[in-house]
mmCIF file of N, CA and C in Angstrom:
data_model
loop_
_atom_site.group_PDB
_atom_site.id
_atom_site.type_symbol
_atom_site.label_atom_id
_atom_site.label_comp_id
_atom_site.label_asym_id
_atom_site.label_seq_id
_atom_site.Cartn_x
_atom_site.Cartn_y
_atom_site.Cartn_z
ATOM 1 N N MET A 1 0.881 -1.413 0.075
ATOM 2 C CA MET A 1 -0.045 0.105 -0.138
ATOM 3 C C MET A 1 1.162 1.201 0.172
ATOM 4 N N ARG A 2 0.663 1.768 -0.844
ATOM 5 C CA ARG A 2 1.349 3.543 -0.749
ATOM 6 C C ARG A 2 0.663 4.243 -0.032
ATOM 7 N N GLU A 3 1.134 5.231 0.818
ATOM 8 C CA GLU A 3 1.287 6.093 1.654
ATOM 9 C C GLU A 3 -0.076 7.013 1.226
ATOM 10 N N TRP A 4 -0.239 7.590 0.377
ATOM 11 C CA TRP A 4 -1.264 8.253 -0.628
ATOM 12 C C TRP A 4 -2.871 7.438 -0.237
ATOM 13 N N GLU A 5 -2.731 6.147 -0.412
ATOM 14 C CA GLU A 5 -4.188 5.422 -0.441
ATOM 15 C C GLU A 5 -4.715 5.155 0.930
ATOM 16 N N ALA A 6 -3.898 5.852 1.855
ATOM 17 C CA ALA A 6 -4.727 5.831 3.260
ATOM 18 C C ALA A 6 -5.483 7.027 3.429
ATOM 19 N N PHE A 7 -5.036 8.348 2.368
ATOM 20 C CA PHE A 7 -6.135 9.506 2.961
ATOM 21 C C PHE A 7 -6.780 9.878 1.341
ATOM 22 N N LEU A 8 -6.523 9.334 -0.080
ATOM 23 C CA LEU A 8 -7.163 9.545 -1.166
ATOM 24 C C LEU A 8 -8.234 8.630 -1.382
ATOM 25 N N PRO A 9 -9.354 9.160 -1.744
ATOM 26 C CA PRO A 9 -10.359 7.673 -2.268
ATOM 27 C C PRO A 9 -9.647 6.577 -3.268
ATOM 28 N N GLY A 10 -10.233 5.792 -3.372
ATOM 29 C CA GLY A 10 -9.864 4.853 -4.496
ATOM 30 C C GLY A 10 -10.111 5.363 -5.745
ATOM 31 N N GLU A 11 -11.048 5.976 -6.123
ATOM 32 C CA GLU A 11 -10.944 6.823 -7.379
ATOM 33 C C GLU A 11 -9.847 7.532 -8.182
ATOM 34 N N VAL A 12 -9.559 8.195 -6.967
ATOM 35 C CA VAL A 12 -8.446 9.333 -7.198
ATOM 36 C C VAL A 12 -7.076 8.494 -7.258
ATOM 37 N N CYS A 13 -6.903 7.465 -6.311
ATOM 38 C CA CYS A 13 -5.606 6.721 -6.466
ATOM 39 C C CYS A 13 -5.659 6.092 -7.984
ATOM 40 N N GLU A 14 -6.319 5.422 -8.319
ATOM 41 C CA GLU A 14 -6.418 4.665 -9.678
ATOM 42 C C GLU A 14 -6.061 5.832 -10.684
ATOM 43 N N ARG A 15 -6.601 7.001 -10.458
ATOM 44 C CA ARG A 15 -6.752 8.023 -11.703
ATOM 45 C C ARG A 15 -4.805 8.012 -11.729
ATOM 46 N N LEU A 16 -4.480 8.455 -10.110
ATOM 47 C CA LEU A 16 -2.867 8.564 -10.276
ATOM 48 C C LEU A 16 -1.957 7.418 -10.692
ATOM 49 N N GLN A 17 -2.300 6.566 -10.528
ATOM 50 C CA GLN A 17 -1.593 5.372 -10.778
ATOM 51 C C GLN A 17 -1.257 5.203 -12.665
ATOM 52 N N ARG A 18 -2.908 5.630 -13.019
ATOM 53 C CA ARG A 18 -2.752 5.937 -14.686
ATOM 54 C C ARG A 18 -1.746 6.787 -15.038
ATOM 55 N N ILE A 19 -1.702 7.901 -14.138
ATOM 56 C CA ILE A 19 -0.851 8.877 -14.739
ATOM 57 C C ILE A 19 0.788 8.497 -14.769
ATOM 58 N N MET A 20 1.144 7.818 -13.571
ATOM 59 C CA MET A 20 2.352 7.011 -13.159
ATOM 60 C C MET A 20 2.935 5.956 -14.474
ATOM 61 N N ASP A 21 1.419 5.102 -14.905
ATOM 62 C CA ASP A 21 1.837 4.056 -15.686
ATOM 63 C C ASP A 21 2.142 4.440 -17.348
ATOM 64 N N VAL A 22 1.885 5.506 -17.766
ATOM 65 C CA VAL A 22 2.132 6.347 -19.068
ATOM 66 C C VAL A 22 3.560 5.650 -19.289
ATOM 67 N N ARG A 23 3.403 5.040 -20.504
ATOM 68 C CA ARG A 23 4.785 4.223 -21.200
ATOM 69 C C ARG A 23 5.853 5.440 -21.231
ATOM 70 N N TYR A 24 5.357 6.858 -21.644
ATOM 71 C CA TYR A 24 6.790 7.841 -21.807
ATOM 72 C C TYR A 24 7.212 7.947 -20.589
ATOM 73 N N VAL A 25 6.619 8.498 -19.492
ATOM 74 C CA VAL A 25 6.930 8.483 -18.150
ATOM 75 C C VAL A 25 8.149 7.453 -17.526
ATOM 76 N N ILE A 26 7.481 5.991 -17.918
ATOM 77 C CA ILE A 26 8.085 5.169 -17.285
ATOM 78 C C ILE A 26 9.499 4.964 -18.243
ATOM 79 N N ASP A 27 9.351 5.274 -19.323
ATOM 80 C CA ASP A 27 10.653 5.247 -20.638
ATOM 81 C C ASP A 27 11.574 6.147 -20.038
ATOM 82 N N LEU A 28 11.539 7.527 -19.398
ATOM 83 C CA LEU A 28 12.139 8.327 -18.999
ATOM 84 C C LEU A 28 12.802 8.242 -17.545
ATOM 85 N N GLY A 29 12.010 7.291 -17.263
ATOM 86 C CA GLY A 29 12.795 6.930 -15.523
ATOM 87 C C GLY A 29 12.158 7.896 -14.657
ATOM 88 N N ILE A 30 11.175 8.379 -15.107
ATOM 89 C CA ILE A 30 10.383 9.105 -13.999
ATOM 90 C C ILE A 30 9.770 8.268 -12.855
ATOM 91 N N ARG A 31 10.177 8.576 -11.473
ATOM 92 C CA ARG A 31 9.548 7.972 -10.470
ATOM 93 C C ARG A 31 8.873 9.164 -9.533
ATOM 94 N N THR A 32 7.918 8.568 -8.880
ATOM 95 C CA THR A 32 6.668 9.007 -7.668
ATOM 96 C C THR A 32 7.390 8.538 -6.586
ATOM 97 N N GLU A 33 8.127 9.636 -5.797
ATOM 98 C CA GLU A 33 8.904 9.417 -4.326
ATOM 99 C C GLU A 33 7.970 9.218 -3.645
ATOM 100 N N SER A 34 6.903 10.472 -3.534
ATOM 101 C CA SER A 34 5.761 10.736 -2.256
ATOM 102 C C SER A 34 4.578 11.651 -3.154
ATOM 103 N N ILE A 35 3.700 11.183 -2.177
ATOM 104 C CA ILE A 35 2.379 12.307 -2.706
ATOM 105 C C ILE A 35 1.913 12.448 -1.364
ATOM 106 N N SER A 36 1.967 13.650 -0.735
ATOM 107 C CA SER A 36 1.497 14.028 0.714
ATOM 108 C C SER A 36 0.208 14.141 0.933
ATOM 109 N N GLU A 37 -0.248 14.438 1.969
ATOM 110 C CA GLU A 37 -1.756 14.776 2.791
ATOM 111 C C GLU A 37 -2.209 16.264 2.356
ATOM 112 N N ASP A 38 -0.747 16.931 2.230
ATOM 113 C CA ASP A 38 -1.038 18.498 2.066
ATOM 114 C C ASP A 38 -0.888 18.880 0.657
ATOM 115 N N GLY A 39 -1.050 17.948 -0.180
ATOM 116 C CA GLY A 39 -0.803 17.704 -1.821
ATOM 117 C C GLY A 39 0.571 18.373 -2.542
ATOM 118 N N LYS A 40 1.613 18.073 -1.788
ATOM 119 C CA LYS A 40 2.755 18.071 -2.259
ATOM 120 C C LYS A 40 3.425 16.686 -3.048
ATOM 121 N N VAL A 41 3.803 16.781 -4.482
ATOM 122 C CA VAL A 41 4.189 15.715 -4.879
ATOM 123 C C VAL A 41 5.840 15.731 -4.920
ATOM 124 N N VAL A 42 6.304 14.752 -5.138
ATOM 125 C CA VAL A 42 8.398 14.699 -5.170
ATOM 126 C C VAL A 42 8.114 13.583 -6.302
ATOM 127 N N CYS A 43 8.728 14.099 -7.877
ATOM 128 C CA CYS A 43 8.840 12.900 -8.577
ATOM 129 C C CYS A 43 10.606 13.314 -8.756
ATOM 130 N N THR A 44 11.504 12.034 -9.108
ATOM 131 C CA THR A 44 12.567 12.108 -9.554
ATOM 132 C C THR A 44 12.767 11.411 -10.880
ATOM 133 N N MET A 45 13.995 11.699 -11.380
ATOM 134 C CA MET A 45 14.664 10.994 -12.440
ATOM 135 C C MET A 45 16.200 11.481 -12.730
ATOM 136 N N ASP A 46 16.711 10.507 -13.103
ATOM 137 C CA ASP A 46 18.245 10.054 -13.546
ATOM 138 C C ASP A 46 18.140 11.045 -14.817
ATOM 139 N N ALA A 47 18.749 12.289 -14.624
ATOM 140 C CA ALA A 47 19.354 12.842 -16.042
ATOM 141 C C ALA A 47 20.600 12.954 -16.521
ATOM 142 N N SER A 48 20.853 11.939 -16.074
ATOM 143 C CA SER A 48 22.570 11.531 -16.550
ATOM 144 C C SER A 48 22.681 10.845 -18.046
ATOM 145 N N ASP A 49 21.655 10.378 -18.375
ATOM 146 C CA ASP A 49 21.631 9.827 -19.785
ATOM 147 C C ASP A 49 20.646 10.681 -20.678
ATOM 148 N N LYS A 50 20.586 11.848 -20.307
ATOM 149 C CA LYS A 50 19.806 12.966 -20.898
ATOM 150 C C LYS A 50 20.533 13.982 -21.499
ATOM 151 N N ILE A 51 21.462 13.987 -21.851
ATOM 152 C CA ILE A 51 22.440 15.404 -21.682
ATOM 153 C C ILE A 51 21.849 15.799 -22.940
ATOM 154 N N ASN A 52 22.316 17.470 -23.150
ATOM 155 C CA ASN A 52 21.950 17.752 -24.457
ATOM 156 C C ASN A 52 23.281 18.222 -24.827
ATOM 157 N N ALA A 53 23.474 18.912 -26.216
ATOM 158 C CA ALA A 53 24.714 19.077 -26.854
ATOM 159 C C ALA A 53 25.577 19.880 -25.953
ATOM 160 N N MET A 54 24.775 20.711 -25.112
ATOM 161 C CA MET A 54 25.710 21.875 -24.435
ATOM 162 C C MET A 54 25.822 21.207 -23.359
ATOM 163 N N GLY A 55 25.735 20.003 -23.047
ATOM 164 C CA GLY A 55 26.183 19.239 -21.685
ATOM 165 C C GLY A 55 25.268 19.077 -20.501
ATOM 166 N N GLY A 56 24.191 19.643 -20.314
ATOM 167 C CA GLY A 56 23.307 20.183 -19.503
ATOM 168 C C GLY A 56 21.934 18.612 -19.647
ATOM 169 N N ALA A 57 20.915 18.553 -18.674
ATOM 170 C CA ALA A 57 19.976 17.588 -18.752
ATOM 171 C C ALA A 57 19.146 18.471 -20.153
ATOM 172 N N HIS A 58 18.535 17.452 -21.122
ATOM 173 C CA HIS A 58 17.728 17.726 -21.949
ATOM 174 C C HIS A 58 16.447 18.891 -21.316
ATOM 175 N N GLY A 59 16.132 19.992 -21.917
ATOM 176 C CA GLY A 59 14.881 20.830 -21.403
ATOM 177 C C GLY A 59 13.832 19.917 -21.941
ATOM 178 N N GLY A 60 13.856 19.227 -22.468
ATOM 179 C CA GLY A 60 12.248 18.320 -22.656
ATOM 180 C C GLY A 60 12.059 17.448 -21.770
ATOM 181 N N ALA A 61 13.227 16.860 -21.429
ATOM 182 C CA ALA A 61 13.418 15.764 -20.094
ATOM 183 C C ALA A 61 12.871 16.895 -18.961
ATOM 184 N N ILE A 62 13.504 17.667 -18.683
ATOM 185 C CA ILE A 62 13.369 18.441 -17.165
ATOM 186 C C ILE A 62 12.105 18.844 -17.368
ATOM 187 N N PHE A 63 11.336 19.258 -18.428
ATOM 188 C CA PHE A 63 9.699 19.797 -18.711
ATOM 189 C C PHE A 63 9.013 18.614 -18.381
ATOM 190 N N THR A 64 8.985 17.213 -18.857
ATOM 191 C CA THR A 64 8.530 16.161 -18.755
ATOM 192 C C THR A 64 8.518 15.842 -17.125
ATOM 193 N N LEU A 65 9.456 15.885 -16.661
ATOM 194 C CA LEU A 65 9.794 15.589 -15.033
ATOM 195 C C LEU A 65 8.488 16.418 -14.412
ATOM 196 N N ALA A 66 8.866 17.934 -14.369
ATOM 197 C CA ALA A 66 8.006 18.962 -13.976
ATOM 198 C C ALA A 66 6.472 18.717 -14.301
ATOM 199 N N ASP A 67 6.029 18.709 -15.567
ATOM 200 C CA ASP A 67 4.897 18.337 -16.085
ATOM 201 C C ASP A 67 4.379 16.723 -15.266
ATOM 202 N N GLN A 68 4.870 16.019 -15.107
ATOM 203 C CA GLN A 68 4.122 14.860 -14.412
ATOM 204 C C GLN A 68 4.094 14.917 -13.125
ATOM 205 N N ALA A 69 5.290 15.844 -12.376
ATOM 206 C CA ALA A 69 4.423 15.821 -10.791
ATOM 207 C C ALA A 69 3.395 17.183 -10.755
ATOM 208 N N PHE A 70 3.429 17.965 -11.829
ATOM 209 C CA PHE A 70 2.067 19.085 -12.228
ATOM 210 C C PHE A 70 0.871 18.080 -12.138
ATOM 211 N N ALA A 71 0.867 16.849 -13.285
ATOM 212 C CA ALA A 71 0.093 15.989 -13.436
ATOM 213 C C ALA A 71 -0.833 15.611 -12.463
ATOM 214 N N LEU A 72 0.187 15.124 -11.331
ATOM 215 C CA LEU A 72 0.059 14.339 -10.308
ATOM 216 C C LEU A 72 -0.660 15.209 -9.153
ATOM 217 N N ALA A 73 -0.093 16.508 -8.939
ATOM 218 C CA ALA A 73 -0.643 17.133 -8.239
ATOM 219 C C ALA A 73 -1.915 18.159 -8.066
ATOM 220 N N CYS A 74 -2.250 18.350 -9.440
ATOM 221 C CA CYS A 74 -3.723 18.646 -9.972
ATOM 222 C C CYS A 74 -4.397 17.637 -9.793
ATOM 223 N N ASN A 75 -4.416 16.381 -10.187
ATOM 224 C CA ASN A 75 -5.398 15.376 -9.963
ATOM 225 C C ASN A 75 -5.614 14.762 -8.726
ATOM 226 N N MET A 76 -4.875 15.236 -7.523
ATOM 227 C CA MET A 76 -5.488 14.848 -6.304
ATOM 228 C C MET A 76 -6.771 14.684 -5.663
ATOM 229 N N GLY A 77 -7.925 15.809 -6.746
ATOM 230 C CA GLY A 77 -9.016 15.800 -5.931
ATOM 231 C C GLY A 77 -9.936 15.280 -7.208
ATOM 232 N N PRO A 78 -11.586 15.382 -6.527
ATOM 233 C CA PRO A 78 -12.125 14.187 -7.127
ATOM 234 C C PRO A 78 -12.692 14.490 -8.726
ATOM 235 N N GLU A 79 -12.413 15.621 -9.607
ATOM 236 C CA GLU A 79 -12.299 15.870 -10.894
ATOM 237 C C GLU A 79 -11.071 15.577 -11.632
ATOM 238 N N PRO A 80 -10.902 14.943 -12.882
ATOM 239 C CA PRO A 80 -9.918 14.615 -13.417
ATOM 240 C C PRO A 80 -9.270 16.451 -14.049
ATOM 241 N N GLN A 81 -8.032 16.479 -14.316
ATOM 242 C CA GLN A 81 -8.029 17.777 -14.569
ATOM 243 C C GLN A 81 -6.553 17.651 -15.808
ATOM 244 N N VAL A 82 -6.755 18.589 -16.613
ATOM 245 C CA VAL A 82 -5.722 18.453 -17.638
ATOM 246 C C VAL A 82 -4.734 19.619 -17.822
ATOM 247 N N ALA A 83 -3.783 20.230 -18.548
ATOM 248 C CA ALA A 83 -2.860 21.263 -18.485
ATOM 249 C C ALA A 83 -3.901 21.906 -19.670
ATOM 250 N N LEU A 84 -3.871 23.487 -18.725
ATOM 251 C CA LEU A 84 -4.506 24.188 -19.884
ATOM 252 C C LEU A 84 -3.398 25.348 -20.638
ATOM 253 N N CYS A 85 -2.415 25.621 -19.540
ATOM 254 C CA CYS A 85 -1.238 26.577 -19.839
ATOM 255 C C CYS A 85 -0.327 26.181 -18.881
ATOM 256 N N VAL A 86 0.720 26.570 -19.062
ATOM 257 C CA VAL A 86 2.016 26.175 -18.485
ATOM 258 C C VAL A 86 3.212 26.906 -19.039
ATOM 259 N N ASN A 87 4.033 27.509 -18.054
ATOM 260 C CA ASN A 87 4.895 28.287 -18.269
ATOM 261 C C ASN A 87 6.697 27.282 -17.529
ATOM 262 N N MET A 88 7.624 27.910 -18.231
ATOM 263 C CA MET A 88 8.857 27.056 -17.652
ATOM 264 C C MET A 88 9.914 27.831 -17.985
ATOM 265 N N ASN A 89 10.816 27.876 -16.460
ATOM 266 C CA ASN A 89 11.650 28.966 -16.707
ATOM 267 C C ASN A 89 13.064 28.055 -16.087
ATOM 268 N N PHE A 90 13.877 28.070 -16.859
ATOM 269 C CA PHE A 90 15.180 27.158 -16.590
ATOM 270 C C PHE A 90 16.568 28.108 -16.356
ATOM 271 N N ILE A 91 16.673 27.807 -15.043
ATOM 272 C CA ILE A 91 17.672 28.786 -14.279
ATOM 273 C C ILE A 91 19.315 28.131 -14.383
ATOM 274 N N ARG A 92 19.297 27.127 -14.637
ATOM 275 C CA ARG A 92 21.051 26.443 -14.475
ATOM 276 C C ARG A 92 20.843 24.931 -15.132
ATOM 277 N N PRO A 93 21.904 24.742 -15.713
ATOM 278 C CA PRO A 93 21.618 23.373 -16.093
ATOM 279 C C PRO A 93 22.042 22.338 -15.398
ATOM 280 N N GLY A 94 21.029 21.049 -15.326
ATOM 281 C CA GLY A 94 21.116 20.018 -14.768
ATOM 282 C C GLY A 94 21.765 18.834 -14.744
ATOM 283 N N LYS A 95 22.236 17.562 -14.253
ATOM 284 C CA LYS A 95 23.131 16.642 -15.036
ATOM 285 C C LYS A 95 23.023 15.536 -14.092
ATOM 286 N N GLY A 96 22.255 15.654 -12.913
ATOM 287 C CA GLY A 96 22.303 14.175 -12.339
ATOM 288 C C GLY A 96 21.214 13.829 -11.719
ATOM 289 N N VAL A 97 20.531 13.454 -10.609
ATOM 290 C CA VAL A 97 19.397 12.778 -9.967
ATOM 291 C C VAL A 97 18.016 14.339 -9.924
ATOM 292 N N LEU A 98 17.511 14.482 -11.159
ATOM 293 C CA LEU A 98 16.847 15.703 -10.610
ATOM 294 C C LEU A 98 15.508 15.227 -9.753
ATOM 295 N N LYS A 99 14.739 16.167 -8.877
ATOM 296 C CA LYS A 99 13.775 16.019 -8.310
ATOM 297 C C LYS A 99 12.851 17.336 -8.754
ATOM 298 N N ALA A 100 11.719 16.955 -8.836
ATOM 299 C CA ALA A 100 10.734 17.924 -9.004
ATOM 300 C C ALA A 100 9.541 17.891 -7.834
ATOM 301 N N VAL A 101 9.258 18.863 -7.131
ATOM 302 C CA VAL A 101 8.464 19.315 -6.489
ATOM 303 C C VAL A 101 7.145 20.029 -6.444
ATOM 304 N N ALA A 102 6.109 19.712 -6.511
ATOM 305 C CA ALA A 102 4.811 20.125 -7.142
ATOM 306 C C ALA A 102 3.654 20.651 -5.827
ATOM 307 N N SER A 103 3.294 21.471 -5.886
ATOM 308 C CA SER A 103 2.268 21.609 -4.916
ATOM 309 C C SER A 103 1.036 22.432 -5.699
ATOM 310 N N LYS A 104 -0.229 22.515 -5.381
ATOM 311 C CA LYS A 104 -1.202 23.186 -5.878
ATOM 312 C C LYS A 104 -1.341 25.048 -4.973
ATOM 313 N N VAL A 105 -1.349 25.654 -5.677
ATOM 314 C CA VAL A 105 -1.495 27.209 -4.978
ATOM 315 C C VAL A 105 -2.862 27.412 -4.740
ATOM 316 N N THR A 106 -3.390 27.414 -5.721
ATOM 317 C CA THR A 106 -4.770 28.086 -5.495
ATOM 318 C C THR A 106 -5.911 27.205 -6.692
ATOM 319 N N GLU A 107 -7.240 26.873 -6.263
ATOM 320 C CA GLU A 107 -8.026 26.434 -7.425
ATOM 321 C C GLU A 107 -9.332 27.124 -7.438
ATOM 322 N N THR A 108 -10.092 27.207 -8.455
ATOM 323 C CA THR A 108 -11.496 27.947 -8.688
ATOM 324 C C THR A 108 -12.125 26.559 -9.048
ATOM 325 N N ASN A 109 -13.503 26.986 -9.421
ATOM 326 C CA ASN A 109 -14.398 25.768 -9.791
ATOM 327 C C ASN A 109 -14.409 24.955 -11.127
ATOM 328 N N LYS A 110 -13.232 25.485 -11.760
ATOM 329 C CA LYS A 110 -12.880 25.198 -13.004
ATOM 330 C C LYS A 110 -11.315 25.036 -13.059
ATOM 331 N N THR A 111 -11.012 25.573 -12.623
ATOM 332 C CA THR A 111 -9.151 25.121 -12.893
ATOM 333 C C THR A 111 -8.625 25.376 -11.540
ATOM 334 N N SER A 112 -7.261 25.091 -11.801
ATOM 335 C CA SER A 112 -6.310 24.857 -10.661
ATOM 336 C C SER A 112 -4.793 25.421 -10.968
ATOM 337 N N LEU A 113 -4.457 26.201 -10.148
ATOM 338 C CA LEU A 113 -3.058 26.358 -10.315
ATOM 339 C C LEU A 113 -1.704 25.987 -9.861
ATOM 340 N N CYS A 114 -0.797 25.266 -10.439
ATOM 341 C CA CYS A 114 0.044 24.393 -9.325
ATOM 342 C C CYS A 114 1.718 25.187 -9.469
ATOM 343 N N GLU A 115 2.287 25.073 -8.661
ATOM 344 C CA GLU A 115 3.967 25.079 -9.258
ATOM 345 C C GLU A 115 4.563 24.251 -8.769
ATOM 346 N N VAL A 116 5.724 24.367 -9.766
ATOM 347 C CA VAL A 116 6.776 23.128 -9.196
ATOM 348 C C VAL A 116 8.289 23.646 -9.570
ATOM 349 N N LYS A 117 9.055 23.283 -8.702
ATOM 350 C CA LYS A 117 10.307 23.451 -8.564
ATOM 351 C C LYS A 117 11.125 22.321 -8.820
ATOM 352 N N VAL A 118 12.330 22.340 -9.627
ATOM 353 C CA VAL A 118 12.944 21.300 -10.165
ATOM 354 C C VAL A 118 14.489 21.386 -9.269
ATOM 355 N N PHE A 119 15.020 20.570 -8.843
ATOM 356 C CA PHE A 119 16.294 21.014 -8.203
ATOM 357 C C PHE A 119 17.236 19.683 -8.976
ATOM 358 N N ASP A 120 18.465 19.933 -8.594
ATOM 359 C CA ASP A 120 19.738 18.818 -8.598
ATOM 360 C C ASP A 120 20.604 18.946 -7.836
ATOM 361 N N ASP A 121 20.604 17.766 -6.939
ATOM 362 C CA ASP A 121 21.270 18.040 -5.507
ATOM 363 C C ASP A 121 21.011 19.216 -5.013
ATOM 364 N N GLY A 122 19.673 19.202 -4.576
ATOM 365 C CA GLY A 122 19.504 20.617 -3.578
ATOM 366 C C GLY A 122 19.429 21.865 -4.074
ATOM 367 N N GLU A 123 19.860 21.935 -5.471
ATOM 368 C CA GLU A 123 20.207 23.385 -5.875
ATOM 369 C C GLU A 123 18.793 23.645 -7.225
ATOM 370 N N LEU A 124 18.340 24.663 -7.322
ATOM 371 C CA LEU A 124 17.389 25.240 -7.820
ATOM 372 C C LEU A 124 17.881 25.393 -9.501
ATOM 373 N N ILE A 125 17.110 24.290 -10.198
ATOM 374 C CA ILE A 125 17.478 24.068 -11.593
ATOM 375 C C ILE A 125 16.358 24.915 -12.386
ATOM 376 N N ALA A 126 14.971 24.727 -12.150
ATOM 377 C CA ALA A 126 13.713 25.123 -13.299
ATOM 378 C C ALA A 126 12.749 25.619 -11.989
ATOM 379 N N THR A 127 12.185 26.195 -12.376
ATOM 380 C CA THR A 127 10.632 26.522 -12.280
ATOM 381 C C THR A 127 9.410 26.545 -13.189
ATOM 382 N N PHE A 128 8.485 25.957 -12.565
ATOM 383 C CA PHE A 128 7.534 25.624 -13.592
ATOM 384 C C PHE A 128 5.719 26.010 -12.940
ATOM 385 N N GLN A 129 5.368 26.816 -14.110
ATOM 386 C CA GLN A 129 3.698 26.957 -13.010
ATOM 387 C C GLN A 129 2.902 26.817 -14.402
ATOM 388 N N GLY A 130 1.614 25.855 -14.006
ATOM 389 C CA GLY A 130 0.925 25.214 -14.887
ATOM 390 C C GLY A 130 -0.811 25.548 -14.263
ATOM 391 N N THR A 131 -1.451 25.970 -15.384
ATOM 392 C CA THR A 131 -3.058 25.882 -14.879
ATOM 393 C C THR A 131 -3.705 24.774 -15.125
ATOM 394 N N SER A 132 -4.113 24.068 -14.753
ATOM 395 C CA SER A 132 -5.080 22.766 -15.215
ATOM 396 C C SER A 132 -6.378 23.054 -15.391
ATOM 397 N N TYR A 133 -7.127 22.318 -16.473
ATOM 398 C CA TYR A 133 -8.784 22.728 -16.391
ATOM 399 C C TYR A 133 -9.291 21.460 -15.855
ATOM 400 N N LYS A 134 -10.275 21.731 -15.113
ATOM 401 C CA LYS A 134 -11.284 20.116 -14.546
ATOM 402 C C LYS A 134 -12.041 20.203 -15.480
ATOM 403 N N ILE A 135 -11.774 18.697 -15.924
ATOM 404 C CA ILE A 135 -12.716 17.920 -17.273
ATOM 405 C C ILE A 135 -13.808 17.667 -16.814
ATOM 406 N N GLY A 136 -14.374 17.178 -15.459
ATOM 407 C CA GLY A 136 -15.474 16.298 -14.798
ATOM 408 C C GLY A 136 -14.972 15.057 -15.466
ATOM 409 N N ARG A 137 -16.027 14.662 -14.187
ATOM 410 C CA ARG A 137 -15.732 12.855 -14.058
ATOM 411 C C ARG A 137 -16.396 11.938 -15.340
ATOM 412 N N LYS A 138 -15.949 11.136 -15.537
ATOM 413 C CA LYS A 138 -16.386 10.469 -16.722
ATOM 414 C C LYS A 138 -17.791 9.743 -16.358
ATOM 415 N N ARG A 139 -18.689 10.046 -17.206
ATOM 416 C CA ARG A 139 -19.843 9.447 -17.492
ATOM 417 C C ARG A 139 -20.194 8.244 -17.897
ATOM 418 N N SER A 140 -20.480 7.307 -17.303
ATOM 419 C CA SER A 140 -21.141 6.180 -17.598
ATOM 420 C C SER A 140 -21.855 5.928 -18.978
#
């Protein structure tokens, strides 16, 4: 049993698991380290094999790590959510095991705003801000 299964409804846990089971996420080696009751999500990825021509982690790989943490943080509530608009700032290169820490900042009836910070060995390398849209529950 994962820690979040103790405080999230089964339907939400199933949705989060589907987000974690996406083939692209698995292929990049992104792992969900924790999902806490206060809504904080931590995901990690070894970027040492995802280096770009300039010697740092590829921006697309960093973006995907942040996007994965964002997706999980947004989807901890009763309604499924998808990205509506995102912005990413790359501050410095990363090369090792990267950690994305996401949390929901605020939400309305239709949207949520999340912030994600990406670290390499404790040093901030990127920030990501995303707005998600609540698409509603699937109807049978």
